[in-house]
Amino acid sequence: MLFNSVAFIAGFLPITLAGFHLLKEYGGGRAARLWLLLASLIFYGWWSVPYLGLILVWTITNFWAGRFILGARVANPSLARLLLIAAVMLNLSLLAYFKYAVFISGNISTLVGLDFTLAAVTLPLGISFHTFQQIAYLSDVHRGGVSKYTLSEYLLFVCFFPQLIAGPIVHHAELTPQFHDEKRFRLSQCNFSEGTAFFTIGLVKKLLLADPLSAIATQIFSGSEIVSPGFVDAWLGTIAFGLGLYFDFSAYSDMAVGLARLFGVRLPYNFASPYQSTSIMDFWRRWHMTLSRWLRDYLYIPLGGSRRGASRRYLNLMITMLLGGLWHGPSWTFVVWGGLHGLFLAINHGWHYLVARAGTRGHKLIFPRALGQALTLASVSIAWVFFASASWEVAWGTLSGLFGINGLTLDSKLLPHILDKNLPLLAASIGIVLLAPNSQQLIDGRKFDPHEPQIWPRWHFKMTLRQAALIGTAFACCLSLLGKPKEFVYFQF
Amino acid sequence: MLPTILNRWSDVARLSWASVFGLTVLGWLVFGVGLLGLLEVRGRLAPPPLSATTCIDEKISFLRNRDLSQVRIMAAGSSATWRNLDMSVFGLDPTRALNAAPCFLHIDQTAFLVSLLAEMMPNLQNVITIVAPRDFENCSPQLTQIFDPALGAAFIQRQIPVWLPYVVNMRAPYILRTAITLPNERALNAQDAYGSSPLKQPFSWRPAPVFDERCFVAFKNYSLAMAQRHVRLWIATMPTMPEWAESYDPTGDIIREWTHRLKALSQSGTQIVDGREISFRSEQFADSVHLRSPFHREFSQFVAERSVFSVRLEH
């Protein structure tokens, strides 16, 4: 069930919300939690009943693994460590089977020259996200300091429907206690208005911006329309892809944050105006923030982080980004995308090192802010080519187009299409990502960031009746555009 | 006392936010339903938007109002089939011969539609598809399903009310755009009792031949699917418009090669009716893919003789 579908908006959500409110009022917190769990399981089972069974068995297995690790942690640390390794390996094996089996077998087949490939298996929705959440839980249990959750609490942490399919990748310690916060965990006017505002912004982004932008980008990156795009086509396609992906995924994240907020639960933000970044390090603090956090806490730091010298830090960075790339999909193009970002981050860290060293010698190295932003955008855009391309041929064709090797394209195929219908869309999208405040700045304002400069103050969310009418109108407009809903891009990851 | 009053006032204000939001949404929904009703009264309401393409949705609504259980011969395909095939030449009444072709379809989309409809036609024996090179120009898998098959099947079989597609597939811009163009479209697309809609006036459409390899795979699968259903599939290629041939295929090699490929890919039970065996002058065409009425009747007779009638003679 998609968030942007009639079945969800007109059926599932009102019923779940009404049931939650009634049970919270008359049955208490436990009844409301169980209702939310039931609703979340129906939400997942709507897509596939057999895979609902899979996620249930998977989650319950992890729950008991956590219990055993917790039990053995003090009494028998080596057993606890063994259990942790076994549980993490089990999670990774399942992820590898469903997501990477064809990729791995295809590569082995190429390497050894034997013709054997596995049949593709349907990828369980949300597998990449909940696997990471559960590995984090197991790891934290082993480290200590984790409360002993009940089975229903743990199931609700993993299966809570706003974040189940495509994140944000929530940490158990930030989600589970909220289900017991009697003041917050309820349907209130404040939660309702903020949640509705987040959800509506997400709908607007998805329907009015992300879907039409992705239609432009598809012409380049599907490989069927233009094989070797010229300079103009390549840049238009790449820019449209970068914008479309941002609006698509941040729309999903906004809707997830908004939906959770309706129930009084605060999910972490996932995007913070990433295209306003002034460096690659800054970009990764603003793009898919919960994935960056997970990679940092459960991969980069365990690998040694920056604690073992500069060269080891660069190696750890590269490993983290390569695996982060692979997480997005079973393809070498994703690995190259991750590798490029690893390289960019290493250069960025190297620059910081040079600045610090120059500082100790009394010199001051300055990189203009605007130049930093332009360079970051260019680097990110070039890397998107690998993320977006359906094949190596398309990637190299587009990349050579970006550098003008295929010519300047006087016979551009995309330009007339964009000038004809999509110029305002593209211009508005660029303006929004470069200048406008993001969703959390608009709605949560200084609750989100005490130093928030409050740009575009008139656009900030307030619980006024005028804004209720405005958001209601935007929501109704979105309802009138819901025909043939398109899946969110990150559902495939 | 004062804080209590302020708190209560604050509660009232907050309550109003949800109420105003809800009333606004409700108000717009009532407005939308009213607008649809008004368009319906004025005859400008788009048909139930299964595909959000008027000529396809008109055809789906046409099929909903037909008893499909007795159909023996079905024509299906793009407008090349819809416009060029006069079903009356088969000598069957409209309950047994049906032109289910809408417009625009590429060959993979034709296969999708035929598979869906064949499920509803227990007596189906023959399927006829008229193809032009244009039917093979783009078979992107993302576009194959022209509408949600479950919704479409339920709609055609009258298992869901006529208003449901408006709710689940609501696309306000499409509805509003169509309201402007619908009377003209209906005049141009008027169908006979069989579902055919021949063109009467000329058009300047002369599409260049562009072939997508995926369409040939889709064609083979289409042929295979019909063989598995034990339904005879007749693929008739469009006669070539001389004016089009001068521009794009002066030697005739492109059409020759294309026809040859279709024959090679045809599975058991599929027969190719070669449109090159009959010729028409350029002015007898509406455009390169459609003959003008009444010349389409001569072509239909030709197709009937080379397809269904030939089988009857054999038996």
Short mmCIF file of N, CA, C and O in Angstrom, two decimals, chain A residues 351-407:
data_model
loop_
_atom_site.label_atom_id
_atom_site.label_comp_id
_atom_site.label_asym_id
_atom_site.label_seq_id
_atom_site.Cartn_x
_atom_site.Cartn_y
_atom_site.Cartn_z
N TRP A 351 41.53 18.18 2.41
CA TRP A 351 41.50 19.65 2.37
C TRP A 351 41.46 20.22 3.80
O TRP A 351 42.18 21.16 4.13
N HIS A 352 40.61 19.60 4.63
CA HIS A 352 40.52 20.05 6.03
C HIS A 352 41.89 19.92 6.72
O HIS A 352 42.27 20.77 7.52
N TYR A 353 42.56 18.83 6.40
CA TYR A 353 43.89 18.61 6.98
C TYR A 353 44.84 19.72 6.54
O TYR A 353 45.60 20.27 7.36
N LEU A 354 44.79 20.05 5.24
CA LEU A 354 45.66 21.11 4.71
C LEU A 354 45.36 22.45 5.37
O LEU A 354 46.27 23.22 5.72
N VAL A 355 44.06 22.73 5.54
CA VAL A 355 43.66 24.00 6.17
C VAL A 355 44.20 24.06 7.60
O VAL A 355 44.75 25.09 8.03
N ALA A 356 44.05 22.94 8.32
CA ALA A 356 44.51 22.90 9.72
C ALA A 356 46.02 23.07 9.78
O ALA A 356 46.55 23.81 10.62
N ARG A 357 46.74 22.40 8.86
CA ARG A 357 48.20 22.48 8.87
C ARG A 357 48.66 23.89 8.51
O ARG A 357 49.58 24.44 9.12
N ALA A 358 47.97 24.49 7.54
CA ALA A 358 48.32 25.88 7.16
C ALA A 358 48.07 26.81 8.34
O ALA A 358 48.81 27.76 8.58
N GLY A 359 46.97 26.51 9.09
CA GLY A 359 46.63 27.33 10.25
C GLY A 359 47.72 27.31 11.30
O GLY A 359 48.05 28.35 11.89
N THR A 360 48.31 26.14 11.50
CA THR A 360 49.37 26.04 12.51
C THR A 360 50.61 26.82 12.08
O THR A 360 51.43 27.22 12.91
N ARG A 361 50.75 27.05 10.80
CA ARG A 361 51.90 27.81 10.30
C ARG A 361 51.56 29.29 10.07
O ARG A 361 52.30 30.02 9.42
N GLY A 362 50.37 29.66 10.53
CA GLY A 362 49.99 31.06 10.43
C GLY A 362 49.39 31.46 9.09
O GLY A 362 49.15 32.64 8.84
N HIS A 363 49.17 30.48 8.21
CA HIS A 363 48.54 30.81 6.92
C HIS A 363 47.05 30.52 7.00
O HIS A 363 46.60 29.73 7.82
N LYS A 364 46.31 31.15 6.11
CA LYS A 364 44.86 30.92 6.11
C LYS A 364 44.42 30.52 4.71
O LYS A 364 44.58 31.29 3.76
N LEU A 365 43.96 29.27 4.59
CA LEU A 365 43.45 28.79 3.29
C LEU A 365 41.94 28.99 3.26
O LEU A 365 41.23 28.53 4.15
N ILE A 366 41.49 29.68 2.25
CA ILE A 366 40.04 29.96 2.17
C ILE A 366 39.48 29.41 0.87
O ILE A 366 40.08 29.58 -0.20
N PHE A 367 38.36 28.72 0.99
CA PHE A 367 37.65 28.23 -0.20
C PHE A 367 36.30 28.95 -0.21
O PHE A 367 35.49 28.76 0.71
N PRO A 368 36.05 29.78 -1.22
CA PRO A 368 34.80 30.56 -1.21
C PRO A 368 33.57 29.66 -1.09
O PRO A 368 33.50 28.60 -1.71
N ARG A 369 32.62 30.12 -0.30
CA ARG A 369 31.42 29.33 -0.01
C ARG A 369 30.64 28.97 -1.28
O ARG A 369 30.22 27.82 -1.47
N ALA A 370 30.48 29.97 -2.15
CA ALA A 370 29.72 29.73 -3.39
C ALA A 370 30.43 28.70 -4.27
O ALA A 370 29.79 27.83 -4.87
N LEU A 371 31.77 28.80 -4.29
CA LEU A 371 32.54 27.85 -5.10
C LEU A 371 32.41 26.44 -4.51
O LEU A 371 32.28 25.45 -5.23
N GLY A 372 32.41 26.39 -3.18
CA GLY A 372 32.24 25.10 -2.50
C GLY A 372 30.90 24.47 -2.84
O GLY A 372 30.80 23.27 -3.13
N GLN A 373 29.86 25.30 -2.85
CA GLN A 373 28.52 24.79 -3.17
C GLN A 373 28.47 24.30 -4.62
O GLN A 373 27.92 23.23 -4.91
N ALA A 374 29.06 25.10 -5.52
CA ALA A 374 29.04 24.72 -6.95
C ALA A 374 29.81 23.42 -7.17
O ALA A 374 29.35 22.53 -7.89
N LEU A 375 30.97 23.32 -6.53
CA LEU A 375 31.79 22.12 -6.70
C LEU A 375 31.08 20.89 -6.12
O LEU A 375 31.10 19.81 -6.71
N THR A 376 30.43 21.08 -4.99
CA THR A 376 29.69 19.97 -4.37
C THR A 376 28.56 19.52 -5.29
O THR A 376 28.38 18.31 -5.52
N LEU A 377 27.81 20.48 -5.82
CA LEU A 377 26.70 20.13 -6.71
C LEU A 377 27.19 19.39 -7.94
O LEU A 377 26.60 18.39 -8.36
N ALA A 378 28.30 19.88 -8.50
CA ALA A 378 28.84 19.24 -9.70
C ALA A 378 29.29 17.81 -9.37
O ALA A 378 29.00 16.87 -10.13
N SER A 379 29.98 17.64 -8.26
CA SER A 379 30.47 16.31 -7.88
C SER A 379 29.31 15.35 -7.64
O SER A 379 29.31 14.21 -8.12
N VAL A 380 28.33 15.83 -6.90
CA VAL A 380 27.16 14.98 -6.59
C VAL A 380 26.44 14.61 -7.89
O VAL A 380 26.03 13.46 -8.08
N SER A 381 26.32 15.57 -8.79
CA SER A 381 25.61 15.32 -10.06
C SER A 381 26.34 14.27 -10.88
O SER A 381 25.71 13.36 -11.45
N ILE A 382 27.65 14.39 -10.96
CA ILE A 382 28.42 13.41 -11.75
C ILE A 382 28.25 12.02 -11.15
O ILE A 382 28.07 11.03 -11.86
N ALA A 383 28.26 11.96 -9.82
CA ALA A 383 28.09 10.65 -9.18
C ALA A 383 26.68 10.09 -9.42
O ALA A 383 26.51 8.88 -9.55
N TRP A 384 25.68 10.98 -9.53
CA TRP A 384 24.31 10.50 -9.78
C TRP A 384 24.21 9.69 -11.07
O TRP A 384 23.34 8.84 -11.22
N VAL A 385 25.08 10.00 -12.02
CA VAL A 385 25.02 9.29 -13.31
C VAL A 385 25.12 7.78 -13.08
O VAL A 385 24.37 7.00 -13.67
N PHE A 386 26.01 7.38 -12.18
CA PHE A 386 26.18 5.94 -11.91
C PHE A 386 25.00 5.39 -11.11
O PHE A 386 24.62 4.24 -11.25
N PHE A 387 24.46 6.22 -10.25
CA PHE A 387 23.31 5.80 -9.43
C PHE A 387 22.09 5.57 -10.32
O PHE A 387 21.30 4.66 -10.10
N ALA A 388 21.98 6.41 -11.35
CA ALA A 388 20.74 6.43 -12.14
C ALA A 388 20.75 5.47 -13.31
O ALA A 388 19.70 5.04 -13.77
N SER A 389 21.95 5.12 -13.78
CA SER A 389 22.01 4.42 -15.06
C SER A 389 21.59 2.96 -14.96
O SER A 389 21.95 2.25 -14.03
N ALA A 390 20.85 2.52 -15.99
CA ALA A 390 20.39 1.14 -16.03
C ALA A 390 21.52 0.18 -16.41
O ALA A 390 21.42 -1.01 -16.16
N SER A 391 22.59 0.70 -17.01
CA SER A 391 23.69 -0.17 -17.43
C SER A 391 24.97 0.67 -17.56
O SER A 391 24.93 1.90 -17.52
N TRP A 392 26.10 -0.04 -17.72
CA TRP A 392 27.38 0.66 -17.90
C TRP A 392 27.35 1.52 -19.17
O TRP A 392 27.87 2.63 -19.19
N GLU A 393 26.73 0.98 -20.23
CA GLU A 393 26.69 1.70 -21.50
C GLU A 393 26.01 3.06 -21.30
O GLU A 393 26.49 4.09 -21.79
N VAL A 394 24.89 3.03 -20.58
CA VAL A 394 24.16 4.28 -20.35
C VAL A 394 25.01 5.22 -19.49
O VAL A 394 25.09 6.42 -19.74
N ALA A 395 25.66 4.65 -18.47
CA ALA A 395 26.48 5.48 -17.56
C ALA A 395 27.60 6.16 -18.34
O ALA A 395 27.79 7.38 -18.22
N TRP A 396 28.34 5.38 -19.13
CA TRP A 396 29.47 5.99 -19.86
C TRP A 396 28.96 6.95 -20.92
O TRP A 396 29.56 8.02 -21.13
N GLY A 397 27.85 6.59 -21.56
CA GLY A 397 27.28 7.47 -22.58
C GLY A 397 26.89 8.81 -21.98
O GLY A 397 27.19 9.88 -22.54
N THR A 398 26.23 8.76 -20.82
CA THR A 398 25.79 10.00 -20.17
C THR A 398 26.98 10.79 -19.64
O THR A 398 27.03 12.03 -19.76
N LEU A 399 27.94 10.07 -19.07
CA LEU A 399 29.11 10.75 -18.53
C LEU A 399 29.88 11.47 -19.64
O LEU A 399 30.29 12.63 -19.47
N SER A 400 30.04 10.79 -20.77
CA SER A 400 30.75 11.45 -21.87
C SER A 400 29.92 12.63 -22.37
O SER A 400 30.47 13.65 -22.80
N GLY A 401 28.59 12.50 -22.29
CA GLY A 401 27.74 13.63 -22.66
C GLY A 401 27.94 14.81 -21.73
O GLY A 401 28.03 15.96 -22.16
N LEU A 402 28.06 14.54 -20.42
CA LEU A 402 28.25 15.62 -19.44
C LEU A 402 29.53 16.41 -19.73
O LEU A 402 29.59 17.62 -19.50
N PHE A 403 30.55 15.71 -20.22
CA PHE A 403 31.82 16.39 -20.50
C PHE A 403 31.93 16.85 -21.96
O PHE A 403 33.00 17.22 -22.42
N GLY A 404 30.81 16.77 -22.68
CA GLY A 404 30.77 17.32 -24.04
C GLY A 404 31.43 16.45 -25.10
O GLY A 404 31.64 16.90 -26.22
N ILE A 405 31.74 15.21 -24.75
CA ILE A 405 32.44 14.34 -25.71
C ILE A 405 31.50 13.93 -26.86
O ILE A 405 31.94 13.73 -27.98
N ASN A 406 30.20 13.85 -26.56
CA ASN A 406 29.24 13.49 -27.62
C ASN A 406 28.77 14.71 -28.41
O ASN A 406 27.80 14.63 -29.15
N GLY A 407 29.41 15.84 -28.19
CA GLY A 407 29.00 17.05 -28.88
C GLY A 407 28.07 17.88 -28.01
O GLY A 407 27.59 17.43 -26.97
#
